[in-house]
JSON list of C-alpha atoms in Angstrom, two decimals:
[
{"chain": "F", "resi": 29, "resn": "MET", "atom": "CA", "xyz": [42.69, 10.95, -39.93]},
{"chain": "F", "resi": 30, "resn": "SER", "atom": "CA", "xyz": [39.99, 8.80, -38.27]},
{"chain": "F", "resi": 31, "resn": "THR", "atom": "CA", "xyz": [39.58, 8.84, -34.51]},
{"chain": "F", "resi": 32, "resn": "VAL", "atom": "CA", "xyz": [37.18, 6.22, -33.15]},
{"chain": "F", "resi": 33, "resn": "LEU", "atom": "CA", "xyz": [35.89, 5.49, -29.67]},
{"chain": "F", "resi": 34, "resn": "ASN", "atom": "CA", "xyz": [35.50, 1.71, -29.38]},
{"chain": "F", "resi": 35, "resn": "ILE", "atom": "CA", "xyz": [33.21, 0.10, -26.78]},
{"chain": "F", "resi": 36, "resn": "GLU", "atom": "CA", "xyz": [32.98, -3.63, -26.00]},
{"chain": "F", "resi": 37, "resn": "THR", "atom": "CA", "xyz": [30.57, -5.05, -23.39]},
{"chain": "F", "resi": 38, "resn": "SER", "atom": "CA", "xyz": [29.30, -8.32, -24.88]},
{"chain": "F", "resi": 39, "resn": "THR", "atom": "CA", "xyz": [30.83, -10.66, -22.28]},
{"chain": "F", "resi": 40, "resn": "ARG", "atom": "CA", "xyz": [32.07, -10.43, -18.69]},
{"chain": "F", "resi": 41, "resn": "VAL", "atom": "CA", "xyz": [34.96, -8.25, -19.87]},
{"chain": "F", "resi": 42, "resn": "CYS", "atom": "CA", "xyz": [34.28, -4.52, -20.22]},
{"chain": "F", "resi": 43, "resn": "SER", "atom": "CA", "xyz": [36.69, -2.53, -22.38]},
{"chain": "F", "resi": 44, "resn": "VAL", "atom": "CA", "xyz": [37.03, 0.86, -24.04]},
{"chain": "F", "resi": 45, "resn": "ALA", "atom": "CA", "xyz": [39.68, 1.99, -26.52]},
{"chain": "F", "resi": 46, "resn": "LEU", "atom": "CA", "xyz": [40.46, 5.08, -28.52]},
{"chain": "F", "resi": 47, "resn": "SER", "atom": "CA", "xyz": [42.01, 4.45, -31.91]},
{"chain": "F", "resi": 48, "resn": "GLN", "atom": "CA", "xyz": [43.46, 6.84, -34.46]},
{"chain": "F", "resi": 49, "resn": "ASP", "atom": "CA", "xyz": [44.49, 5.79, -37.96]},
{"chain": "F", "resi": 50, "resn": "GLY", "atom": "CA", "xyz": [44.91, 2.13, -37.14]},
{"chain": "F", "resi": 51, "resn": "ALA", "atom": "CA", "xyz": [46.66, 2.55, -33.80]},
{"chain": "F", "resi": 52, "resn": "VAL", "atom": "CA", "xyz": [45.29, 2.33, -30.26]},
{"chain": "F", "resi": 53, "resn": "VAL", "atom": "CA", "xyz": [46.17, 5.48, -28.31]},
{"chain": "F", "resi": 54, "resn": "PHE", "atom": "CA", "xyz": [44.11, 4.83, -25.16]},
{"chain": "F", "resi": 55, "resn": "GLU", "atom": "CA", "xyz": [42.60, 1.71, -23.63]},
{"chain": "F", "resi": 56, "resn": "LYS", "atom": "CA", "xyz": [40.95, 0.53, -20.43]},
{"chain": "F", "resi": 57, "resn": "GLU", "atom": "CA", "xyz": [39.87, -3.01, -19.60]},
{"chain": "F", "resi": 58, "resn": "ASP", "atom": "CA", "xyz": [38.08, -4.66, -16.66]},
{"chain": "F", "resi": 59, "resn": "ASN", "atom": "CA", "xyz": [38.23, -8.45, -16.35]},
{"chain": "F", "resi": 60, "resn": "ASN", "atom": "CA", "xyz": [36.50, -8.72, -12.98]},
{"chain": "F", "resi": 61, "resn": "GLY", "atom": "CA", "xyz": [32.98, -8.42, -14.28]},
{"chain": "F", "resi": 62, "resn": "PRO", "atom": "CA", "xyz": [30.37, -8.24, -15.12]},
{"chain": "F", "resi": 63, "resn": "ASN", "atom": "CA", "xyz": [30.84, -4.67, -13.86]},
{"chain": "F", "resi": 64, "resn": "HIS", "atom": "CA", "xyz": [29.71, -2.86, -16.99]},
{"chain": "F", "resi": 65, "resn": "ALA", "atom": "CA", "xyz": [27.20, -0.61, -15.28]},
{"chain": "F", "resi": 66, "resn": "SER", "atom": "CA", "xyz": [29.78, 0.73, -12.84]},
{"chain": "F", "resi": 67, "resn": "VAL", "atom": "CA", "xyz": [32.97, 0.93, -14.92]},
{"chain": "F", "resi": 68, "resn": "LEU", "atom": "CA", "xyz": [31.87, 1.69, -18.49]},
{"chain": "F", "resi": 69, "resn": "GLY", "atom": "CA", "xyz": [30.92, 5.31, -17.81]},
{"chain": "F", "resi": 70, "resn": "VAL", "atom": "CA", "xyz": [34.24, 5.95, -16.06]},
{"chain": "F", "resi": 71, "resn": "TYR", "atom": "CA", "xyz": [36.25, 4.43, -18.90]},
{"chain": "F", "resi": 72, "resn": "VAL", "atom": "CA", "xyz": [34.33, 6.35, -21.55]},
{"chain": "F", "resi": 73, "resn": "GLU", "atom": "CA", "xyz": [34.76, 9.64, -19.67]},
{"chain": "F", "resi": 74, "resn": "GLU", "atom": "CA", "xyz": [38.51, 9.02, -19.42]},
{"chain": "F", "resi": 75, "resn": "ALA", "atom": "CA", "xyz": [38.73, 8.19, -23.12]},
{"chain": "F", "resi": 76, "resn": "LEU", "atom": "CA", "xyz": [36.80, 11.31, -24.12]},
{"chain": "F", "resi": 77, "resn": "SER", "atom": "CA", "xyz": [38.94, 13.46, -21.83]},
{"chain": "F", "resi": 78, "resn": "PHE", "atom": "CA", "xyz": [42.06, 12.00, -23.44]},
{"chain": "F", "resi": 79, "resn": "ALA", "atom": "CA", "xyz": [40.73, 12.75, -26.92]},
{"chain": "F", "resi": 80, "resn": "ASP", "atom": "CA", "xyz": [39.72, 16.29, -26.02]},
{"chain": "F", "resi": 81, "resn": "SER", "atom": "CA", "xyz": [42.99, 17.07, -24.25]},
{"chain": "F", "resi": 82, "resn": "HIS", "atom": "CA", "xyz": [44.97, 15.88, -27.29]},
{"chain": "F", "resi": 83, "resn": "ALA", "atom": "CA", "xyz": [42.81, 17.80, -29.78]},
{"chain": "F", "resi": 84, "resn": "MET", "atom": "CA", "xyz": [41.50, 14.59, -31.33]},
{"chain": "F", "resi": 85, "resn": "PRO", "atom": "CA", "xyz": [37.92, 15.18, -32.48]},
{"chain": "F", "resi": 86, "resn": "LEU", "atom": "CA", "xyz": [35.95, 11.94, -32.68]},
{"chain": "F", "resi": 87, "resn": "ASP", "atom": "CA", "xyz": [34.88, 10.75, -36.12]},
{"chain": "F", "resi": 88, "resn": "ALA", "atom": "CA", "xyz": [32.72, 7.83, -34.95]},
{"chain": "F", "resi": 89, "resn": "VAL", "atom": "CA", "xyz": [31.81, 5.48, -32.13]},
{"chain": "F", "resi": 90, "resn": "ALA", "atom": "CA", "xyz": [32.13, 1.74, -32.70]},
{"chain": "F", "resi": 91, "resn": "VAL", "atom": "CA", "xyz": [30.28, -0.67, -30.45]},
{"chain": "F", "resi": 92, "resn": "SER", "atom": "CA", "xyz": [30.20, -4.44, -30.29]},
{"chain": "F", "resi": 93, "resn": "GLN", "atom": "CA", "xyz": [26.69, -5.33, -31.41]},
{"chain": "F", "resi": 94, "resn": "GLY", "atom": "CA", "xyz": [26.39, -8.97, -30.33]},
{"chain": "F", "resi": 95, "resn": "PRO", "atom": "CA", "xyz": [25.55, -11.70, -29.86]},
{"chain": "F", "resi": 96, "resn": "GLY", "atom": "CA", "xyz": [26.46, -11.92, -26.20]},
{"chain": "F", "resi": 97, "resn": "SER", "atom": "CA", "xyz": [25.19, -10.87, -22.79]},
{"chain": "F", "resi": 98, "resn": "TYR", "atom": "CA", "xyz": [21.78, -9.23, -23.05]},
{"chain": "F", "resi": 99, "resn": "THR", "atom": "CA", "xyz": [22.49, -6.75, -20.25]},
{"chain": "F", "resi": 100, "resn": "GLY", "atom": "CA", "xyz": [26.06, -6.06, -21.36]},
{"chain": "F", "resi": 101, "resn": "LEU", "atom": "CA", "xyz": [25.06, -5.36, -24.94]},
{"chain": "F", "resi": 102, "resn": "ARG", "atom": "CA", "xyz": [22.23, -3.09, -23.85]},
{"chain": "F", "resi": 103, "resn": "ILE", "atom": "CA", "xyz": [24.55, -1.05, -21.62]},
{"chain": "F", "resi": 104, "resn": "GLY", "atom": "CA", "xyz": [27.23, -0.72, -24.30]},
{"chain": "F", "resi": 105, "resn": "VAL", "atom": "CA", "xyz": [24.88, 0.22, -27.12]},
{"chain": "F", "resi": 106, "resn": "SER", "atom": "CA", "xyz": [23.01, 2.74, -24.96]},
{"chain": "F", "resi": 107, "resn": "MET", "atom": "CA", "xyz": [26.30, 4.44, -24.06]},
{"chain": "F", "resi": 108, "resn": "ALA", "atom": "CA", "xyz": [27.45, 4.48, -27.69]},
{"chain": "F", "resi": 109, "resn": "LYS", "atom": "CA", "xyz": [24.20, 5.97, -28.95]},
{"chain": "F", "resi": 110, "resn": "GLY", "atom": "CA", "xyz": [24.25, 8.66, -26.28]},
{"chain": "F", "resi": 111, "resn": "ILE", "atom": "CA", "xyz": [27.73, 9.79, -27.33]},
{"chain": "F", "resi": 112, "resn": "CYS", "atom": "CA", "xyz": [26.75, 9.80, -31.00]},
{"chain": "F", "resi": 113, "resn": "TYR", "atom": "CA", "xyz": [23.71, 11.94, -30.26]},
{"chain": "F", "resi": 114, "resn": "GLY", "atom": "CA", "xyz": [25.64, 14.31, -28.02]},
{"chain": "F", "resi": 115, "resn": "ARG", "atom": "CA", "xyz": [28.54, 14.82, -30.43]},
{"chain": "F", "resi": 116, "resn": "ASN", "atom": "CA", "xyz": [26.60, 14.40, -33.68]},
{"chain": "F", "resi": 117, "resn": "ILE", "atom": "CA", "xyz": [28.89, 11.67, -35.00]},
{"chain": "F", "resi": 118, "resn": "PRO", "atom": "CA", "xyz": [28.09, 8.35, -36.73]},
{"chain": "F", "resi": 119, "resn": "LEU", "atom": "CA", "xyz": [27.69, 4.95, -35.09]},
{"chain": "F", "resi": 120, "resn": "ILE", "atom": "CA", "xyz": [29.36, 1.73, -36.23]},
{"chain": "F", "resi": 121, "resn": "GLY", "atom": "CA", "xyz": [28.08, -1.69, -35.19]},
{"chain": "F", "resi": 122, "resn": "ILE", "atom": "CA", "xyz": [30.78, -4.37, -34.99]},
{"chain": "F", "resi": 123, "resn": "PRO", "atom": "CA", "xyz": [29.63, -8.05, -35.04]},
{"chain": "F", "resi": 124, "resn": "THR", "atom": "CA", "xyz": [31.07, -9.62, -31.90]},
{"chain": "F", "resi": 125, "resn": "LEU", "atom": "CA", "xyz": [32.00, -12.98, -33.43]},
{"chain": "F", "resi": 126, "resn": "ARG", "atom": "CA", "xyz": [33.84, -11.25, -36.26]},
{"chain": "F", "resi": 127, "resn": "LEU", "atom": "CA", "xyz": [35.65, -9.12, -33.66]},
{"chain": "F", "resi": 128, "resn": "LEU", "atom": "CA", "xyz": [36.81, -12.28, -31.86]},
{"chain": "F", "resi": 129, "resn": "CYS", "atom": "CA", "xyz": [38.63, -13.33, -35.03]},
{"chain": "F", "resi": 130, "resn": "VAL", "atom": "CA", "xyz": [40.82, -10.21, -35.19]},
{"chain": "F", "resi": 131, "resn": "PRO", "atom": "CA", "xyz": [43.45, -11.15, -32.54]},
{"chain": "F", "resi": 132, "resn": "VAL", "atom": "CA", "xyz": [43.63, -14.67, -33.98]},
{"chain": "F", "resi": 133, "resn": "LEU", "atom": "CA", "xyz": [44.29, -13.38, -37.48]},
{"chain": "F", "resi": 134, "resn": "LEU", "atom": "CA", "xyz": [46.81, -10.79, -36.30]},
{"chain": "F", "resi": 135, "resn": "GLY", "atom": "CA", "xyz": [48.61, -12.77, -33.62]},
{"chain": "F", "resi": 136, "resn": "HIS", "atom": "CA", "xyz": [48.61, -16.46, -34.52]},
{"chain": "F", "resi": 137, "resn": "ASP", "atom": "CA", "xyz": [50.86, -17.30, -37.45]},
{"chain": "F", "resi": 138, "resn": "GLU", "atom": "CA", "xyz": [50.31, -21.01, -36.88]},
{"chain": "F", "resi": 139, "resn": "VAL", "atom": "CA", "xyz": [46.80, -20.77, -38.35]},
{"chain": "F", "resi": 140, "resn": "GLU", "atom": "CA", "xyz": [46.95, -22.27, -41.83]},
{"chain": "F", "resi": 141, "resn": "ASP", "atom": "CA", "xyz": [45.84, -20.33, -44.89]},
{"chain": "F", "resi": 142, "resn": "ASP", "atom": "CA", "xyz": [42.98, -22.74, -45.55]},
{"chain": "F", "resi": 143, "resn": "ALA", "atom": "CA", "xyz": [41.83, -22.93, -41.92]},
{"chain": "F", "resi": 144, "resn": "LEU", "atom": "CA", "xyz": [38.32, -22.21, -40.72]},
{"chain": "F", "resi": 145, "resn": "LEU", "atom": "CA", "xyz": [37.73, -19.98, -37.69]},
{"chain": "F", "resi": 146, "resn": "ILE", "atom": "CA", "xyz": [34.89, -20.74, -35.28]},
{"chain": "F", "resi": 147, "resn": "PRO", "atom": "CA", "xyz": [34.61, -18.08, -32.55]},
{"chain": "F", "resi": 148, "resn": "MET", "atom": "CA", "xyz": [32.35, -19.09, -29.66]},
{"chain": "F", "resi": 149, "resn": "ILE", "atom": "CA", "xyz": [30.56, -17.05, -27.03]},
{"chain": "F", "resi": 150, "resn": "ASP", "atom": "CA", "xyz": [29.32, -18.96, -24.00]},
{"chain": "F", "resi": 151, "resn": "ALA", "atom": "CA", "xyz": [25.54, -19.19, -23.85]},
{"chain": "F", "resi": 152, "resn": "ARG", "atom": "CA", "xyz": [25.38, -21.41, -20.73]},
{"chain": "F", "resi": 153, "resn": "ARG", "atom": "CA", "xyz": [25.27, -25.18, -20.38]},
{"chain": "F", "resi": 154, "resn": "MET", "atom": "CA", "xyz": [26.46, -26.73, -23.67]},
{"chain": "F", "resi": 155, "resn": "GLU", "atom": "CA", "xyz": [25.13, -23.92, -25.86]},
{"chain": "F", "resi": 156, "resn": "VAL", "atom": "CA", "xyz": [27.31, -21.38, -27.67]},
{"chain": "F", "resi": 157, "resn": "TYR", "atom": "CA", "xyz": [26.79, -18.53, -30.07]},
{"chain": "F", "resi": 158, "resn": "SER", "atom": "CA", "xyz": [29.06, -19.23, -33.03]},
{"chain": "F", "resi": 159, "resn": "ALA", "atom": "CA", "xyz": [29.73, -18.61, -36.70]},
{"chain": "F", "resi": 160, "resn": "VAL", "atom": "CA", "xyz": [32.21, -20.01, -39.21]},
{"chain": "F", "resi": 161, "resn": "PHE", "atom": "CA", "xyz": [34.67, -17.79, -41.11]},
{"chain": "F", "resi": 162, "resn": "ASP", "atom": "CA", "xyz": [37.61, -18.32, -43.41]},
{"chain": "F", "resi": 163, "resn": "ARG", "atom": "CA", "xyz": [40.88, -16.44, -42.94]},
{"chain": "F", "resi": 164, "resn": "ALA", "atom": "CA", "xyz": [39.62, -13.58, -45.12]},
{"chain": "F", "resi": 165, "resn": "LEU", "atom": "CA", "xyz": [36.66, -13.22, -42.71]},
{"chain": "F", "resi": 166, "resn": "ASN", "atom": "CA", "xyz": [34.23, -14.38, -45.36]},
{"chain": "F", "resi": 167, "resn": "THR", "atom": "CA", "xyz": [31.19, -15.98, -43.75]},
{"chain": "F", "resi": 168, "resn": "VAL", "atom": "CA", "xyz": [31.13, -19.74, -44.32]},
{"chain": "F", "resi": 169, "resn": "ARG", "atom": "CA", "xyz": [28.19, -20.23, -41.96]},
{"chain": "F", "resi": 170, "resn": "PRO", "atom": "CA", "xyz": [26.24, -17.38, -40.34]},
{"chain": "F", "resi": 171, "resn": "VAL", "atom": "CA", "xyz": [25.64, -16.90, -36.62]},
{"chain": "F", "resi": 172, "resn": "HIS", "atom": "CA", "xyz": [23.71, -19.65, -34.84]},
{"chain": "F", "resi": 173, "resn": "ALA", "atom": "CA", "xyz": [22.97, -20.66, -31.29]},
{"chain": "F", "resi": 174, "resn": "ASP", "atom": "CA", "xyz": [24.45, -24.17, -31.24]},
{"chain": "F", "resi": 175, "resn": "ILE", "atom": "CA", "xyz": [23.89, -26.98, -28.75]},
{"chain": "F", "resi": 176, "resn": "ILE", "atom": "CA", "xyz": [27.27, -28.73, -28.76]},
{"chain": "F", "resi": 177, "resn": "ASP", "atom": "CA", "xyz": [27.49, -32.51, -29.10]},
{"chain": "F", "resi": 178, "resn": "GLU", "atom": "CA", "xyz": [29.74, -35.01, -30.88]},
{"chain": "F", "resi": 179, "resn": "THR", "atom": "CA", "xyz": [28.15, -34.25, -34.26]},
{"chain": "F", "resi": 180, "resn": "SER", "atom": "CA", "xyz": [28.64, -30.47, -34.16]},
{"chain": "F", "resi": 181, "resn": "TYR", "atom": "CA", "xyz": [30.66, -29.06, -37.10]},
{"chain": "F", "resi": 182, "resn": "LEU", "atom": "CA", "xyz": [31.43, -32.53, -38.46]},
{"chain": "F", "resi": 183, "resn": "GLU", "atom": "CA", "xyz": [30.99, -31.25, -42.00]},
{"chain": "F", "resi": 184, "resn": "TYR", "atom": "CA", "xyz": [34.08, -29.06, -41.61]},
{"chain": "F", "resi": 185, "resn": "PHE", "atom": "CA", "xyz": [36.53, -31.39, -39.87]},
{"chain": "F", "resi": 186, "resn": "ASP", "atom": "CA", "xyz": [37.41, -33.53, -42.89]},
{"chain": "F", "resi": 187, "resn": "GLU", "atom": "CA", "xyz": [37.90, -30.51, -45.16]},
{"chain": "F", "resi": 188, "resn": "ARG", "atom": "CA", "xyz": [40.58, -28.47, -43.38]},
{"chain": "F", "resi": 189, "resn": "PRO", "atom": "CA", "xyz": [41.91, -27.33, -39.98]},
{"chain": "F", "resi": 190, "resn": "VAL", "atom": "CA", "xyz": [39.32, -25.78, -37.68]},
{"chain": "F", "resi": 191, "resn": "TYR", "atom": "CA", "xyz": [40.22, -23.34, -34.88]},
{"chain": "F", "resi": 192, "resn": "TYR", "atom": "CA", "xyz": [37.94, -22.71, -31.90]},
{"chain": "F", "resi": 193, "resn": "PHE", "atom": "CA", "xyz": [38.32, -19.78, -29.51]},
{"chain": "F", "resi": 194, "resn": "GLY", "atom": "CA", "xyz": [36.34, -17.45, -27.28]},
{"chain": "F", "resi": 195, "resn": "ASP", "atom": "CA", "xyz": [34.86, -17.99, -23.82]},
{"chain": "F", "resi": 196, "resn": "GLY", "atom": "CA", "xyz": [32.56, -20.72, -25.12]},
{"chain": "F", "resi": 197, "resn": "ALA", "atom": "CA", "xyz": [35.31, -22.89, -26.59]},
{"chain": "F", "resi": 198, "resn": "ALA", "atom": "CA", "xyz": [36.85, -24.39, -23.44]},
{"chain": "F", "resi": 199, "resn": "LYS", "atom": "CA", "xyz": [33.80, -26.47, -22.56]},
{"chain": "F", "resi": 200, "resn": "CYS", "atom": "CA", "xyz": [33.78, -27.96, -26.06]},
{"chain": "F", "resi": 201, "resn": "GLN", "atom": "CA", "xyz": [37.25, -29.52, -25.96]},
{"chain": "F", "resi": 202, "resn": "SER", "atom": "CA", "xyz": [36.11, -32.79, -24.42]},
{"chain": "F", "resi": 203, "resn": "VAL", "atom": "CA", "xyz": [33.27, -33.10, -26.93]},
{"chain": "F", "resi": 204, "resn": "LEU", "atom": "CA", "xyz": [34.72, -31.83, -30.21]},
{"chain": "F", "resi": 205, "resn": "CYS", "atom": "CA", "xyz": [37.72, -34.10, -30.63]},
{"chain": "F", "resi": 206, "resn": "HIS", "atom": "CA", "xyz": [39.33, -34.54, -34.06]},
{"chain": "F", "resi": 207, "resn": "PRO", "atom": "CA", "xyz": [42.85, -34.27, -35.50]},
{"chain": "F", "resi": 208, "resn": "ASN", "atom": "CA", "xyz": [41.73, -31.13, -37.35]},
{"chain": "F", "resi": 209, "resn": "ALA", "atom": "CA", "xyz": [40.19, -29.49, -34.26]},
{"chain": "F", "resi": 210, "resn": "HIS", "atom": "CA", "xyz": [42.43, -26.89, -32.60]},
{"chain": "F", "resi": 211, "resn": "TYR", "atom": "CA", "xyz": [41.77, -24.60, -29.62]},
{"chain": "F", "resi": 212, "resn": "ILE", "atom": "CA", "xyz": [43.24, -21.16, -28.94]},
{"chain": "F", "resi": 213, "resn": "GLU", "atom": "CA", "xyz": [42.97, -19.99, -25.34]},
{"chain": "F", "resi": 214, "resn": "GLY", "atom": "CA", "xyz": [42.68, -16.50, -23.90]},
{"chain": "F", "resi": 215, "resn": "VAL", "atom": "CA", "xyz": [40.77, -14.86, -26.76]},
{"chain": "F", "resi": 216, "resn": "ASN", "atom": "CA", "xyz": [38.16, -12.31, -25.65]},
{"chain": "F", "resi": 217, "resn": "PRO", "atom": "CA", "xyz": [36.28, -9.64, -27.59]},
{"chain": "F", "resi": 218, "resn": "LEU", "atom": "CA", "xyz": [38.15, -6.45, -26.68]},
{"chain": "F", "resi": 219, "resn": "ALA", "atom": "CA", "xyz": [37.75, -2.81, -27.68]},
{"chain": "F", "resi": 220, "resn": "LYS", "atom": "CA", "xyz": [41.44, -2.52, -28.58]},
{"chain": "F", "resi": 221, "resn": "ASN", "atom": "CA", "xyz": [40.92, -5.02, -31.41]},
{"chain": "F", "resi": 222, "resn": "MET", "atom": "CA", "xyz": [37.94, -3.24, -32.94]},
{"chain": "F", "resi": 223, "resn": "PHE", "atom": "CA", "xyz": [39.82, -0.65, -34.98]},
{"chain": "F", "resi": 224, "resn": "PRO", "atom": "CA", "xyz": [40.51, -2.79, -38.12]},
{"chain": "F", "resi": 225, "resn": "LEU", "atom": "CA", "xyz": [36.79, -3.49, -38.51]},
{"chain": "F", "resi": 226, "resn": "ALA", "atom": "CA", "xyz": [35.85, 0.10, -37.60]},
{"chain": "F", "resi": 227, "resn": "GLU", "atom": "CA", "xyz": [38.27, 1.49, -40.19]},
{"chain": "F", "resi": 228, "resn": "LEU", "atom": "CA", "xyz": [36.77, -0.78, -42.85]},
{"chain": "F", "resi": 229, "resn": "ALA", "atom": "CA", "xyz": [33.30, 0.45, -41.96]},
{"chain": "F", "resi": 230, "resn": "ILE", "atom": "CA", "xyz": [34.41, 4.08, -42.20]},
{"chain": "F", "resi": 231, "resn": "ALA", "atom": "CA", "xyz": [36.05, 3.48, -45.58]},
{"chain": "F", "resi": 232, "resn": "GLY", "atom": "CA", "xyz": [32.82, 1.96, -46.86]},
{"chain": "F", "resi": 233, "resn": "GLU", "atom": "CA", "xyz": [30.60, 4.48, -45.05]},
{"chain": "F", "resi": 234, "resn": "GLN", "atom": "CA", "xyz": [28.82, 1.56, -43.35]},
{"chain": "F", "resi": 235, "resn": "TYR", "atom": "CA", "xyz": [27.17, 3.39, -40.51]},
{"chain": "F", "resi": 236, "resn": "ALA", "atom": "CA", "xyz": [24.24, 2.34, -38.33]},
{"chain": "F", "resi": 237, "resn": "ASP", "atom": "CA", "xyz": [21.09, 4.38, -37.84]},
{"chain": "F", "resi": 238, "resn": "VAL", "atom": "CA", "xyz": [21.63, 5.90, -34.40]},
{"chain": "F", "resi": 239, "resn": "ALA", "atom": "CA", "xyz": [17.91, 6.19, -33.73]},
{"chain": "F", "resi": 240, "resn": "TYR", "atom": "CA", "xyz": [16.94, 2.62, -34.61]},
{"chain": "F", "resi": 241, "resn": "PHE", "atom": "CA", "xyz": [20.09, 0.58, -33.99]},
{"chain": "F", "resi": 242, "resn": "GLU", "atom": "CA", "xyz": [19.57, -2.32, -31.60]},
{"chain": "F", "resi": 243, "resn": "PRO", "atom": "CA", "xyz": [21.97, -5.00, -30.35]},
{"chain": "F", "resi": 244, "resn": "PHE", "atom": "CA", "xyz": [21.89, -8.39, -32.05]},
{"chain": "F", "resi": 245, "resn": "TYR", "atom": "CA", "xyz": [20.75, -10.52, -29.13]},
{"chain": "F", "resi": 246, "resn": "LEU", "atom": "CA", "xyz": [20.19, -13.66, -31.29]},
{"chain": "F", "resi": 247, "resn": "LYS", "atom": "CA", "xyz": [17.84, -15.03, -28.63]},
{"chain": "F", "resi": 248, "resn": "GLU", "atom": "CA", "xyz": [15.07, -13.25, -26.78]},
{"chain": "F", "resi": 249, "resn": "PHE", "atom": "CA", "xyz": [15.78, -12.32, -23.18]},
{"chain": "F", "resi": 250, "resn": "VAL", "atom": "CA", "xyz": [13.85, -14.46, -20.71]},
{"chain": "F", "resi": 251, "resn": "ALA", "atom": "CA", "xyz": [13.64, -13.13, -17.17]},
{"chain": "F", "resi": 252, "resn": "GLY", "atom": "CA", "xyz": [13.91, -15.65, -14.39]},
{"chain": "F", "resi": 253, "resn": "THR", "atom": "CA", "xyz": [11.21, -16.08, -11.77]},
{"chain": "F", "resi": 254, "resn": "PRO", "atom": "CA", "xyz": [12.15, -14.24, -8.57]},
{"chain": "F", "resi": 255, "resn": "LYS", "atom": "CA", "xyz": [12.74, -16.50, -5.61]},
{"chain": "F", "resi": 256, "resn": "LYS", "atom": "CA", "xyz": [10.29, -16.20, -2.74]},
{"chain": "F", "resi": 257, "resn": "GLN", "atom": "CA", "xyz": [11.66, -14.44, 0.28]},
{"chain": "F", "resi": 258, "resn": "LEU", "atom": "CA", "xyz": [11.45, -16.47, 3.48]}
]
């Protein structure tokens, strides 16, 4: 039996889940963020206490690896690595855009078999982090930072239905208009949806190097200039 601690901090939502053999047995979620620095440690401690009190030794820690919020990813990955070091268990990195596809594939029967999935993470203004997948989660186009305009993704619209979702999708609805363009609301990257990808990684022994693993930021962090105090 595989017991995995799942950690997701790539967006404003902070979530932690404990999964065992393909079922979520504990979960906590904060949608009032970004509060990662204050709530993540509490959620992780509660999850570990639950596992220990139910005699569920952890087999791995899975963490959302990005792209997404620079600070959020750094906090989540640091926490995950600390647990792996402390308990001598392996680390699994879960691509955030691939994670976003899980609730769509599991919970939206209206998505056609030949549809393309384009998860989007908001990167401010009209920029999003996105990738293109088919329903088998094969990569049709790898992760890019896209500036959205009327020509974005035109090459896919005439081929088959295209579904957009994630916190970057809403601002694209007025720009990406086509009969084959569809939008699914309310899809966030959440720890409770990580277990299918974590289980696949365990089956294939696809573990990250705890010492050298870094989040996939996609773009370099640029600090703003502090405002002068009057």
